[in-house]
Coordinates of C-alpha atoms in Angstrom, one line a residue:
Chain A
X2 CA -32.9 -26.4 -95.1
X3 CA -33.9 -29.2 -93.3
X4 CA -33.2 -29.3 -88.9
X5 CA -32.6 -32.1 -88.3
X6 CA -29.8 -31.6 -85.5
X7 CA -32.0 -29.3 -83.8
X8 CA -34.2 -31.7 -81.9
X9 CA -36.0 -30.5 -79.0
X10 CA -33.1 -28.5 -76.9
X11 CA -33.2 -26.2 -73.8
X12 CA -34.8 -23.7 -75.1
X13 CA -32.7 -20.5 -73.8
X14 CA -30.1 -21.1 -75.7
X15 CA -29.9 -18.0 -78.3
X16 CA -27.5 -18.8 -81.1
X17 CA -26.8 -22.6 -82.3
X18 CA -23.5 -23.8 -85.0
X19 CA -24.1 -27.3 -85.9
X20 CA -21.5 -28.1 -88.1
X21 CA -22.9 -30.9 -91.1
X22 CA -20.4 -34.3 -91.0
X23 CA -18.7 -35.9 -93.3
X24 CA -20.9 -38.6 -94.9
X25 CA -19.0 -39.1 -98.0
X26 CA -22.3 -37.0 -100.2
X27 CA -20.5 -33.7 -103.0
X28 CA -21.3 -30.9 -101.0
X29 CA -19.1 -27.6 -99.7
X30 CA -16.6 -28.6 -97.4
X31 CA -17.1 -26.7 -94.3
X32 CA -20.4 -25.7 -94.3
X33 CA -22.2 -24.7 -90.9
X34 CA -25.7 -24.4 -90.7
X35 CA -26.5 -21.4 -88.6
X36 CA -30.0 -22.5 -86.3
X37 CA -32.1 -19.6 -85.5
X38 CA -32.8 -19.3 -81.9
X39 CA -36.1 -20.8 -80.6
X40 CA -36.6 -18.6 -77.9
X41 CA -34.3 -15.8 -75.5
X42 CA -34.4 -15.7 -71.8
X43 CA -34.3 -12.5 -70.3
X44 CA -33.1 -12.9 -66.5
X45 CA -34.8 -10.4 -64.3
X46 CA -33.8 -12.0 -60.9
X47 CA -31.3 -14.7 -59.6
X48 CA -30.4 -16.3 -56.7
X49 CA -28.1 -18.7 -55.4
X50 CA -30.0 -21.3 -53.1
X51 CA -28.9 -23.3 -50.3
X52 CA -31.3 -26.0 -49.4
X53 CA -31.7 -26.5 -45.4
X54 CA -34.4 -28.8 -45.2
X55 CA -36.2 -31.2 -47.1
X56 CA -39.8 -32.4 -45.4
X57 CA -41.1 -35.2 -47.4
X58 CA -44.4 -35.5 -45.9
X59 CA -45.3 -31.9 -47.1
X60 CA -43.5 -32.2 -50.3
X61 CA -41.2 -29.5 -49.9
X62 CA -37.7 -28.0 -49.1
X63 CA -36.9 -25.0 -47.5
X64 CA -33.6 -22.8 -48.6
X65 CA -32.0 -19.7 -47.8
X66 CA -31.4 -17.7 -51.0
X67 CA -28.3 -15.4 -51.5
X68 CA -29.3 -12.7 -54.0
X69 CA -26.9 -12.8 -57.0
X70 CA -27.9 -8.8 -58.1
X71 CA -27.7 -8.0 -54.4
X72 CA -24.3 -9.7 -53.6
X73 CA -23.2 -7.4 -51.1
X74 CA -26.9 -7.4 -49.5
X75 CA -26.8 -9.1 -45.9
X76 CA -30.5 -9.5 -45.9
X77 CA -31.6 -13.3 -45.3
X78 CA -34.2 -14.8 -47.5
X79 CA -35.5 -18.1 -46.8
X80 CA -38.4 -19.5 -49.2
X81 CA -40.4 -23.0 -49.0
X82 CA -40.8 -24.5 -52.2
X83 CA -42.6 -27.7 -53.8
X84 CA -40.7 -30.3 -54.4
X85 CA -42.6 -31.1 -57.7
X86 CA -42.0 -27.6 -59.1
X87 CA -38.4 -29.0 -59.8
X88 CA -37.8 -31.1 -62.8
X89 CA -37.9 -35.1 -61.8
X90 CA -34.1 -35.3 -62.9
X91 CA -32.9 -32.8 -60.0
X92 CA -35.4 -34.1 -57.5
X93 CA -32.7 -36.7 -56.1
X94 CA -30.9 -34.1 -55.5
X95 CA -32.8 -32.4 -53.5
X96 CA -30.4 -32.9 -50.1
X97 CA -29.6 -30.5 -47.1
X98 CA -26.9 -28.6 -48.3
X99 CA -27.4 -28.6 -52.2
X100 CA -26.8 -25.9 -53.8
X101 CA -29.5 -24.5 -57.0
X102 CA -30.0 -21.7 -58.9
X103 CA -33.4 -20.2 -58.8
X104 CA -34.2 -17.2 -61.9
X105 CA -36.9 -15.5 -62.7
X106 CA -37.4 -13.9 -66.2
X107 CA -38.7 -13.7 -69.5
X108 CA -38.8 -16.0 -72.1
X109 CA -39.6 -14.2 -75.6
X110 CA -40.0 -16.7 -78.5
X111 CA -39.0 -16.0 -81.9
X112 CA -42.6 -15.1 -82.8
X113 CA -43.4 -13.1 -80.2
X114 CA -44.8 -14.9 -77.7
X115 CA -43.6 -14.2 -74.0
X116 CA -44.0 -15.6 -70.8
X117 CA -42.9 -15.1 -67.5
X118 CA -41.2 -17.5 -66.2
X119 CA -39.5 -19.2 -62.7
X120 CA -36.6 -21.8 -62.6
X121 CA -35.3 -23.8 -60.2
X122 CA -32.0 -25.5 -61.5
X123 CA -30.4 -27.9 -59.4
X124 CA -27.1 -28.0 -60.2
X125 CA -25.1 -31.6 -60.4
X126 CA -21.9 -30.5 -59.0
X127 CA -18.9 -33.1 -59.5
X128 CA -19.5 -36.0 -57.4
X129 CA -16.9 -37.1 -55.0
X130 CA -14.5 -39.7 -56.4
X131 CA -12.4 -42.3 -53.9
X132 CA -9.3 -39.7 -54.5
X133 CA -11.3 -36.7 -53.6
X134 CA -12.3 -38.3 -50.2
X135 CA -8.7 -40.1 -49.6
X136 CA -7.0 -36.5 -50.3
X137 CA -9.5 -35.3 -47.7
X138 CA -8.5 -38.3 -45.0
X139 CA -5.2 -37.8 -45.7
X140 CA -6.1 -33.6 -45.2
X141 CA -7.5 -34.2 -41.9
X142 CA -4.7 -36.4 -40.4
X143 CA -2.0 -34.3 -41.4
X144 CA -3.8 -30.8 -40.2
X145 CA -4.6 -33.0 -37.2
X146 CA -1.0 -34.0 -36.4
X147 CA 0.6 -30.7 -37.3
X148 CA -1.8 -28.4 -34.8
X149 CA 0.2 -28.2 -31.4
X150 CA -2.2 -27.3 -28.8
X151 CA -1.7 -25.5 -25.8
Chain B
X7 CA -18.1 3.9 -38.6
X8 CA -20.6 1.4 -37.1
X9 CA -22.6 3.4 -35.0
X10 CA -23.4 6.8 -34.7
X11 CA -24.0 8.8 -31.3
X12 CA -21.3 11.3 -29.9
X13 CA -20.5 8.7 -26.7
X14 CA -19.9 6.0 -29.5
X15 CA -16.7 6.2 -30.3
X16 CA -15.2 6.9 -26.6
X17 CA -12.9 4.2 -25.5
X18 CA -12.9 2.3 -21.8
X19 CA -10.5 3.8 -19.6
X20 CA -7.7 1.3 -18.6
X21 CA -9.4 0.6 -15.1
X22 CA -12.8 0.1 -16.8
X23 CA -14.7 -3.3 -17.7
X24 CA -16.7 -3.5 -21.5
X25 CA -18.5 -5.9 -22.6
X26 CA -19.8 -4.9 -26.0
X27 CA -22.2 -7.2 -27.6
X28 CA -23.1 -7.0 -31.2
X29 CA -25.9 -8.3 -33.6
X30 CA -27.7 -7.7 -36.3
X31 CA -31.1 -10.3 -37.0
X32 CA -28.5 -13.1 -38.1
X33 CA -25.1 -12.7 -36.4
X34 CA -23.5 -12.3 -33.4
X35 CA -20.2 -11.3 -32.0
X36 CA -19.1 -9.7 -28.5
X37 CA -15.8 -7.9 -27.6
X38 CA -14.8 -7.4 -23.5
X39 CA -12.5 -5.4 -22.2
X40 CA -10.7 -6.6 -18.8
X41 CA -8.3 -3.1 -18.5
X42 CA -5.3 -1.6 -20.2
X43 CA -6.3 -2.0 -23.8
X44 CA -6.5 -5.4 -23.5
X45 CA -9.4 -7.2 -25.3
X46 CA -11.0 -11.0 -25.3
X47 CA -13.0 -11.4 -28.7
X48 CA -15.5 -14.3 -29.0
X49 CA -17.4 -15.4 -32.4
X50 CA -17.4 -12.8 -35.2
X51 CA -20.1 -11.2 -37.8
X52 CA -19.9 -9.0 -39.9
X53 CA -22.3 -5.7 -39.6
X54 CA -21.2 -3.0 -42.4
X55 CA -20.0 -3.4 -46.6
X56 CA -16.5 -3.3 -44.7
X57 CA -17.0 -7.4 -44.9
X58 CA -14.5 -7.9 -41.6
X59 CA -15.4 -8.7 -38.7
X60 CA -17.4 -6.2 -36.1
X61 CA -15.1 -6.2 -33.5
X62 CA -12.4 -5.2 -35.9
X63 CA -14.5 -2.5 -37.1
X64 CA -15.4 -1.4 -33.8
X65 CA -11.8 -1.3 -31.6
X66 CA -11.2 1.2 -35.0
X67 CA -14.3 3.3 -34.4
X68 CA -13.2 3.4 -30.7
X69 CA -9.5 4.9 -32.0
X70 CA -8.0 1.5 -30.1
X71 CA -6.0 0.3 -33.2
X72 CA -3.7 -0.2 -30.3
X73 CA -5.5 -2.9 -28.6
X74 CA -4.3 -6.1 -27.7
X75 CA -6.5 -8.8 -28.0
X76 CA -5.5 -11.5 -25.7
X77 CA -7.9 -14.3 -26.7
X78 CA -10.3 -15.0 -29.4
X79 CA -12.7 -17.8 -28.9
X80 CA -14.8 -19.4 -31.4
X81 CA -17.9 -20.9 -29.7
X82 CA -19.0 -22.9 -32.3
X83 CA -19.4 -23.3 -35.6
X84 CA -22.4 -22.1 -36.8
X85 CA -22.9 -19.7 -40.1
X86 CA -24.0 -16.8 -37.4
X87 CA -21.3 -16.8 -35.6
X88 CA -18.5 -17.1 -37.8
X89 CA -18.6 -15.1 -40.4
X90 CA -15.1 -12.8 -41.1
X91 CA -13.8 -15.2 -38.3
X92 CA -10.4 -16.0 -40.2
X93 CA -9.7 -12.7 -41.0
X94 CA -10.0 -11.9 -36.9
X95 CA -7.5 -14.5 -36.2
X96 CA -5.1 -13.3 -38.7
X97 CA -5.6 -9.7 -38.0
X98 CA -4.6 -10.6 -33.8
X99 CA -2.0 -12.5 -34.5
X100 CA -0.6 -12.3 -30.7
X101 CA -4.7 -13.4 -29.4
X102 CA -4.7 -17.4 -27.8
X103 CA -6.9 -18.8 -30.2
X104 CA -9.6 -20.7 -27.7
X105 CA -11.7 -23.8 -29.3
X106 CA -12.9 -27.1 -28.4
X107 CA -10.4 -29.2 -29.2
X108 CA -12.1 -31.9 -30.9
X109 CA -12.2 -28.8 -33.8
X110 CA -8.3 -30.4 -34.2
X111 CA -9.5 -34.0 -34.3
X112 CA -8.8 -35.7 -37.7
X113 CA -12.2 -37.2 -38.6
X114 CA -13.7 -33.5 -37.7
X115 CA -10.8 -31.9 -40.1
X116 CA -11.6 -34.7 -42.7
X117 CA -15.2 -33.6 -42.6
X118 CA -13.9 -30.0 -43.2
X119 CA -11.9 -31.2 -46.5
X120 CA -14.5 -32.9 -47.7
X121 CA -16.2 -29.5 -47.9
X122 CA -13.6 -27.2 -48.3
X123 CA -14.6 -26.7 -52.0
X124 CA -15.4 -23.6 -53.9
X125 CA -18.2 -24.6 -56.3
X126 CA -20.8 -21.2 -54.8
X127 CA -21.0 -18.1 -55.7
X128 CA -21.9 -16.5 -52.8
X129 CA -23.3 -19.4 -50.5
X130 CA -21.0 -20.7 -47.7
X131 CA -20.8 -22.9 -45.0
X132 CA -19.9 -22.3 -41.7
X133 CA -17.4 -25.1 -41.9
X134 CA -15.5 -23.5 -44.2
X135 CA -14.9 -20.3 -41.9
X136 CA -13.5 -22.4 -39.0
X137 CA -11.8 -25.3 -41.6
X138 CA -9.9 -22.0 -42.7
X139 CA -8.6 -20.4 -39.3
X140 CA -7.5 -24.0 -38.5
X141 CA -5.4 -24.1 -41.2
X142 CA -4.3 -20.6 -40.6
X143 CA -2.9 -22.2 -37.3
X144 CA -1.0 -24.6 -38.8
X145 CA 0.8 -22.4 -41.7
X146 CA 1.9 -20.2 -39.0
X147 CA 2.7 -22.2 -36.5
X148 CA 0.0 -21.1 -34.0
X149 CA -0.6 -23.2 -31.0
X150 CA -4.7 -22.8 -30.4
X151 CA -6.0 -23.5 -26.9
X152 CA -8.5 -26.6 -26.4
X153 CA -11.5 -25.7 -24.4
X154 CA -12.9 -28.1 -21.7
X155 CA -15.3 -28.5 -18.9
X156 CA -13.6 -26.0 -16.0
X157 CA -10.4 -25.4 -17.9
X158 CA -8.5 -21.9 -16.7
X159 CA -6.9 -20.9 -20.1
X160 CA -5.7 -17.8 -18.9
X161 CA -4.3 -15.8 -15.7
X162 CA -2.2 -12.8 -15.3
X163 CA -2.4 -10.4 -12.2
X164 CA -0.1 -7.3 -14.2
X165 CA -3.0 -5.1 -14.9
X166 CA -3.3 -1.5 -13.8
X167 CA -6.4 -1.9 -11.9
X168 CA -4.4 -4.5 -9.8
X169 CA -7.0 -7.0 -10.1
X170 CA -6.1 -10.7 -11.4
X171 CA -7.9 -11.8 -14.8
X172 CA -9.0 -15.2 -15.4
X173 CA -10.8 -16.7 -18.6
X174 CA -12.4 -20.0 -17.9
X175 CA -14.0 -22.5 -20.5
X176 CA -16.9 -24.5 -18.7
X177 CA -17.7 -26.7 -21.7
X178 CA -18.3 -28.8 -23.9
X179 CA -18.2 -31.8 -22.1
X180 CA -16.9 -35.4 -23.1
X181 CA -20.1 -37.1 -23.6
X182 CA -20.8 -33.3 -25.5
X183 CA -17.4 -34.5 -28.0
X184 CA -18.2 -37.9 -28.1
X185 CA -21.6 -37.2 -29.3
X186 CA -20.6 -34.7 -31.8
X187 CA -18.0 -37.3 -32.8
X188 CA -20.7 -39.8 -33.8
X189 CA -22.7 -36.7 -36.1
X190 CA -19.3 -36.1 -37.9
X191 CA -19.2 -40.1 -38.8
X192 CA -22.8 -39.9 -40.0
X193 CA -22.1 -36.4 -42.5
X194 CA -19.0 -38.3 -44.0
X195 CA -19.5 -38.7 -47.8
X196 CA -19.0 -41.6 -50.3
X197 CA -18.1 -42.1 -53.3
X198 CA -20.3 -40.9 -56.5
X199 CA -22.8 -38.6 -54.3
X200 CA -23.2 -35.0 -55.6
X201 CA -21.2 -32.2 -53.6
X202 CA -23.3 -30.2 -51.7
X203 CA -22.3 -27.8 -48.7
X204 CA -22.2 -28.9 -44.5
X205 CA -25.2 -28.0 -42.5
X206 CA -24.2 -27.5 -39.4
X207 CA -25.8 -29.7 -36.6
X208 CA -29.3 -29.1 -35.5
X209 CA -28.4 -29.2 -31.7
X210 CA -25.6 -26.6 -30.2
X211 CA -24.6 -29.1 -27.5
X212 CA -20.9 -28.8 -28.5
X213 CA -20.7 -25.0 -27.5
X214 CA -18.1 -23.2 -25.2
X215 CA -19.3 -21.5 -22.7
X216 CA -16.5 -18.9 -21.3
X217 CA -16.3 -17.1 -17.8
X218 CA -14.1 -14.2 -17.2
X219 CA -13.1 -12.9 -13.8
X220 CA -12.2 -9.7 -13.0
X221 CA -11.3 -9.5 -9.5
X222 CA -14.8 -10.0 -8.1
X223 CA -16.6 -9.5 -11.4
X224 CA -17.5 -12.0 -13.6
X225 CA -19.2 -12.6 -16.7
X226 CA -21.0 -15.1 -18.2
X227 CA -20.6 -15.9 -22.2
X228 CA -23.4 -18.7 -23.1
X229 CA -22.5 -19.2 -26.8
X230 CA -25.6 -21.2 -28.1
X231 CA -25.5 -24.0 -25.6
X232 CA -28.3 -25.8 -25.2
X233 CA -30.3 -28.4 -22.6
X234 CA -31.6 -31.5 -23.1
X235 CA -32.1 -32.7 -19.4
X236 CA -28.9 -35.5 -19.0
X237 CA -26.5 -34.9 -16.3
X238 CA -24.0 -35.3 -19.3
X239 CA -24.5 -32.5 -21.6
X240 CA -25.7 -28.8 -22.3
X241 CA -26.4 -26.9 -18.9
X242 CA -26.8 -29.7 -16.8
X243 CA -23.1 -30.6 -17.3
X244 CA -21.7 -27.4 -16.1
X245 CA -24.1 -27.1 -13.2
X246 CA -23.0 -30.5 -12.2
X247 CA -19.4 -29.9 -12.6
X248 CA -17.9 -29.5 -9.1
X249 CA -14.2 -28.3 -10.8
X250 CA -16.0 -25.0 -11.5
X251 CA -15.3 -22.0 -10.8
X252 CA -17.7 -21.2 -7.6
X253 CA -18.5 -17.6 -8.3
X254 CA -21.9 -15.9 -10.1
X255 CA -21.4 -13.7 -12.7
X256 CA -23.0 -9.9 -12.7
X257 CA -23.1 -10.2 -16.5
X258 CA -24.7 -13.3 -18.8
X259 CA -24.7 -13.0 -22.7
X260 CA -28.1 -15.1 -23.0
X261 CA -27.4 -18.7 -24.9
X262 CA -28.4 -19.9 -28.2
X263 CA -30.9 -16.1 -28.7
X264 CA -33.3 -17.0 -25.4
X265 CA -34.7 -19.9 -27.3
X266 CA -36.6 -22.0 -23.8
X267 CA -34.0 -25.4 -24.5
X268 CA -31.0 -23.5 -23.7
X269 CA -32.0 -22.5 -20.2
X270 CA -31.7 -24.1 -17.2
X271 CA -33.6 -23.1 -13.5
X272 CA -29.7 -23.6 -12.3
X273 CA -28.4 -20.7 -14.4
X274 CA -30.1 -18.7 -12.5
X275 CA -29.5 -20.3 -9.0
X276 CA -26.2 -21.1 -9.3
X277 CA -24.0 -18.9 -12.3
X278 CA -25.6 -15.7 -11.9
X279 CA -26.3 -12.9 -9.4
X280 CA -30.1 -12.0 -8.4
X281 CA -31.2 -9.6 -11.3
X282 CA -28.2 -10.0 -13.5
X283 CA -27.7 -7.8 -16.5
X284 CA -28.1 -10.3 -19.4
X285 CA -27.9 -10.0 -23.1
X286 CA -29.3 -11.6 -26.0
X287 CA -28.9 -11.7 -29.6
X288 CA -32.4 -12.3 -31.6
X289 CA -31.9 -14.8 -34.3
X290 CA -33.9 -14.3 -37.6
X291 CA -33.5 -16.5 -40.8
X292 CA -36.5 -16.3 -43.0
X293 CA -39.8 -16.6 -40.7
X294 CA -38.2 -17.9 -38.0
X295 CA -36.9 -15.9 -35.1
X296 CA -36.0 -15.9 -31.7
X297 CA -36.7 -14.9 -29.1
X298 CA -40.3 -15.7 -29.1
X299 CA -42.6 -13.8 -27.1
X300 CA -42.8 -16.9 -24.1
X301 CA -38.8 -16.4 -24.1
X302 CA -39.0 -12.7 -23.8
X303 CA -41.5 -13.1 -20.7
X304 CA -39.3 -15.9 -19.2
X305 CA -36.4 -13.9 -18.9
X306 CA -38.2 -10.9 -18.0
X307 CA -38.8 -13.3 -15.4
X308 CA -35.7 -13.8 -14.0
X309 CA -34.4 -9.8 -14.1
X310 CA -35.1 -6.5 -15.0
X311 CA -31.9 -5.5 -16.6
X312 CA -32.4 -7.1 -19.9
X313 CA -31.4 -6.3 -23.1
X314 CA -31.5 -7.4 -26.8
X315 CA -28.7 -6.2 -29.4
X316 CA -31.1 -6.1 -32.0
X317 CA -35.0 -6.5 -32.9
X318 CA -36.9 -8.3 -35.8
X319 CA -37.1 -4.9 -38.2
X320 CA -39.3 -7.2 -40.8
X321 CA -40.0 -10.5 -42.6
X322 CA -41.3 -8.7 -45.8
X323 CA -40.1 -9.4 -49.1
X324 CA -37.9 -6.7 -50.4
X325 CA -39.9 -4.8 -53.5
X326 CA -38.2 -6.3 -57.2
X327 CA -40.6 -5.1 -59.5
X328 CA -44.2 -6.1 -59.8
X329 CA -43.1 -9.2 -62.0
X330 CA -40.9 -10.3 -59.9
X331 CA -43.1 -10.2 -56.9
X332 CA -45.9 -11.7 -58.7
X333 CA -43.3 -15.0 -59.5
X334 CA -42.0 -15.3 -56.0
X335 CA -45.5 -15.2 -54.7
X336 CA -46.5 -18.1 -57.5
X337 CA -43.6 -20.1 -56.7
X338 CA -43.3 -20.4 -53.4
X339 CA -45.5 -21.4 -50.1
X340 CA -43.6 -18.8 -48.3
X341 CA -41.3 -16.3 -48.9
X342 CA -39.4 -14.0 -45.9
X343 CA -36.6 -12.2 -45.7
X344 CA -35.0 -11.1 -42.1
X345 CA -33.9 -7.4 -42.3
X346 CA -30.0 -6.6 -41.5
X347 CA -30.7 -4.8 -38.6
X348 CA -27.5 -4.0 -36.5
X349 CA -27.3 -2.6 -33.2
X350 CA -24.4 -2.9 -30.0
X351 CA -25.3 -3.4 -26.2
X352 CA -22.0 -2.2 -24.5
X353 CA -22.0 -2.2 -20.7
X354 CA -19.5 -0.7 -18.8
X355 CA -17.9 -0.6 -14.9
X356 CA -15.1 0.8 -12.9
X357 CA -13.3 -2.7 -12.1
X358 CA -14.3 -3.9 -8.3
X359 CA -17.0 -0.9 -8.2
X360 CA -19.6 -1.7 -6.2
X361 CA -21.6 1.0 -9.0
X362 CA -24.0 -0.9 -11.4
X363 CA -23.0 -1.3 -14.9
X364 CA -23.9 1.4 -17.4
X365 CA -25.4 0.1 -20.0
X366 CA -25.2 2.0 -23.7
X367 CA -27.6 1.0 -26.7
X368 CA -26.3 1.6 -30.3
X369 CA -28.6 0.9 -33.8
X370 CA -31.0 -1.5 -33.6
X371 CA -30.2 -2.2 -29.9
X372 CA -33.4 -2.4 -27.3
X373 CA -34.2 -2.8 -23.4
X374 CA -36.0 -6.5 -23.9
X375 CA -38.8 -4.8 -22.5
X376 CA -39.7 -3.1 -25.9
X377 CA -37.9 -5.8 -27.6
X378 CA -41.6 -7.4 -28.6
X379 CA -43.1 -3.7 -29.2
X380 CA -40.1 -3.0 -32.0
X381 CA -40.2 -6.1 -33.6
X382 CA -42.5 -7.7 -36.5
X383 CA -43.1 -11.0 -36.5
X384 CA -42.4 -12.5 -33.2

């Protein structure tokens, strides 16, 4: 059985369906090619991060973290992190106010191999659109003109 | 129950000041009474798995379910001192809701939209908190007060104690609005950019700063208002503000945690009594904290009857498991956590007693003289 949809994928994903398309060559109609997972992450610890500050000139960004196992927990964690130790595609996004997800686990392999791992995931959240920010305009001015102070 | 202690849960008598100041590392909130039940609450945390606000947790504790809150002011908008702040308002819904009215300007309210967006799981923005109890106002028809530079929001003379009761705002002042104006215009988004949540503004200049008279007491509620040395803004502004009330308060809630640029030599001259009773709320978000040890000695400076609603418990990491440790330690160039550590200053006084206060200390609450002693990392 050849892989050739499999290409080189995140590698925590556990089960994979590619379904084989219609190119006109006699085989079964239908048939789904079951990929074996590469590798399993097993999430030991997860928060959700808020960054405060970027410092450019140390080549880091602070964050307070909200535990995601400890939701209820009113504890206040702050860490200071390298900016390279997140990938190059979510370093743009590094911003005051952008919101990641930081986990650490395990990664088994299919073979056995484990490591222990830490990820910091930046997430691209929608972007504003010219509606979103006219809605908000729009928002503003009418809360504005409706409040009737004393 | 917030507190424990068999004198916790009395409740003032209706001839009897309180000013009950609550914090817990990150968070502050502070509830007065000015006689008959009747209750002025200003900011809001939240202290207990309850998740509302302290004061509401606390006027239950003290069996006054029958209070009426008069006023709830909202100092500013900053995560730690608005959290459960919408569920206060809605709770009172007889309380004047006091703010600085540029909170009701458009461009501020459009900011608000912007970020009024759930896309967290747990993380929020202050924003949000205040963005919320505006529109609270305007779905029920609720008229909010504006605070301004020596404004009297509120008189009445029907008390029990027979003395007349007077809330003044001091601040912020219009160069204060226009200011924070220009900051709004700058966090405005565009088009295409990624959503991220509002960081509130580095500087507290835009704080109220609220004085209530009672008779010939007064008190002092700083917020987090800060100084920067023009005649225009923070401290300076209300000390060179001749509209003001003329009369120094026995009682100051310390501004912005102690931190050295929210004080002012006039505070002391001119708003306050000689050796006041003053209260502070420490402020600790990962390794930093306040105050710091110079601010401790500072005020110490200035009186002997000061007192902190909380202490630093620890910066340490909370233990996850030896692999978890070892990742945080490998992945990060520091790592701190500040300890939920609540505690309530309450000081109390026959109204027009020439008696001092009494002061009572709850959970984590110290004297500020073994403020430094109790705390790590300061």
């Amino acid at each position: 059985m050849t892989d050739t949809a499999r290409g080189e994928g995140p590698e925590c994903h556990t089960d994979t369906q590619h379904v084989i398309p219609d190119i006109g060559l006699p085989r079964p109609k239908n048939l789904t090619i079951t990929v074996a997972p590469r590798s399993r992450l097993i999430t030991l610890q997860e928060w959700e991060g808020l960054v405060e500050n970027v410092d450019q000139e140390r080549g880091s960004f602070t964050a307070r973290l909200y535990d995601l196992r400890r939701k209820d927990s009113k504890d206040v964690e702050i860490a200071e992190f390298d900016i390279n130790d997140v990938e190059p595609d979510g370093q743009e996004l590094i911003l005051p106010g952008a919101v990641f997800r930081w986990i650490i686990g395990y990664r088994d392999a299919v073979y056995g191999k484990r490591e222990r791992v830490s990820s910091l995931v930046f997430r691209r959240l929608p972007a504003w659109t010219t509606e979103d920010l006219k809605r908000s305009e729009e928002r503003g001015k009418s809360l504005a003109n409706a409040l009737r102070w004393k | 129950m917030l507190f424990g202690g068999s004198d916790y849960t009395c409740a003032p008598a209706a001839d009897e000041l309180e000013i009950s100041v609550f914090g817990a590392g990150f968070g502050e909130a502070i509830a007065v009474h000015v006689g008959d039940n009747v209750w002025t609450l200003i900011d809001s945390c939240v202290l207990s798995s309850a998740g509302v606000s302290a004061q509401r947790e606390y006027l239950a504790d003290i069996g006054s379910q029958g209070a009426r809150v008069q006023a709830i002011v909202a100092s500013h908008w900053d995560d730690d001192h608005v959290k459960g702040f919408a569920g206060l308002l809605a709770t009172y819904t007889g309380a004047d809701f006091i703010l600085a009215g540029i909170f009701g300007h458009q461009d501020f309210l459009a900011f608000a939209a912007e970020y009024d967006m759930p896309l967290t799981v747990v993380a929020r923005g202050g924003v949000r908190e205040l963005y919320a109890a505006i529109k609270h106002c305007v779905e029920k028809d609720r008229s909010p007060t504006f605070a301004a530079p020596s404004r009297r929001v509120f008189s009445a003379d029907s008390y029990s104690h027979g003395a007349p009761v007077e809330l003044w705002t001091l601040s912020p002042s219009d160069m204060e609005v226009r200011n924070f104006l220009r900051w709004v215009a700058d966090q405005r988004q565009t088009v295409a950019t990624t959503r991220r949540l509002a960081i509130g503004r580095k500087r507290n200049d835009l704080s109220t700063v609220l004085l209530i008279r009672v008779g010939l007491d007064a008190m002092l509620f700083g917020g987090d208002l800060e100084e920067e040395g023009k005649p225009d803004t923070g401290w300076s502004a209300i000390l060179n503000d001749s509209g003001r009330p003329d009369h120094k308060s026995d009682v100051f809630k310390i501004p912005h945690h102690g931190s050295k640029n929210a004080d002012h030599p006039g505070i002391w001259k001119q708003l306050v009594v000689a050796n006041p009773h003053v209260v502070l709320v420490p402020w600790a978000l990962g390794g930093g904290t306040l105050p710091s040890k110079a601010d401790v000695d500072r005020i110490q400076g200035q009186t002997t009857n000061g007192y902190a609603a909380s202490y630093v418990a620890s910066t340490r990491s909370i233990k996850r498991g030896n692999a978890v440790d070892k990742t945080i330690r490998q992945s990060t160039r520091s790592f701190k956590t500040a300890r939920h550590n609540p505690g309530l200053v309450r000081l109390r006084k026959k109204v027009g007693s020439v008696g001092a206060w009494k002061c009572e200390l709850f959970g984590a609450a110290v004297h500020l003289s073994d403020y430094l002693s109790r705390s790590s990392s300061v």
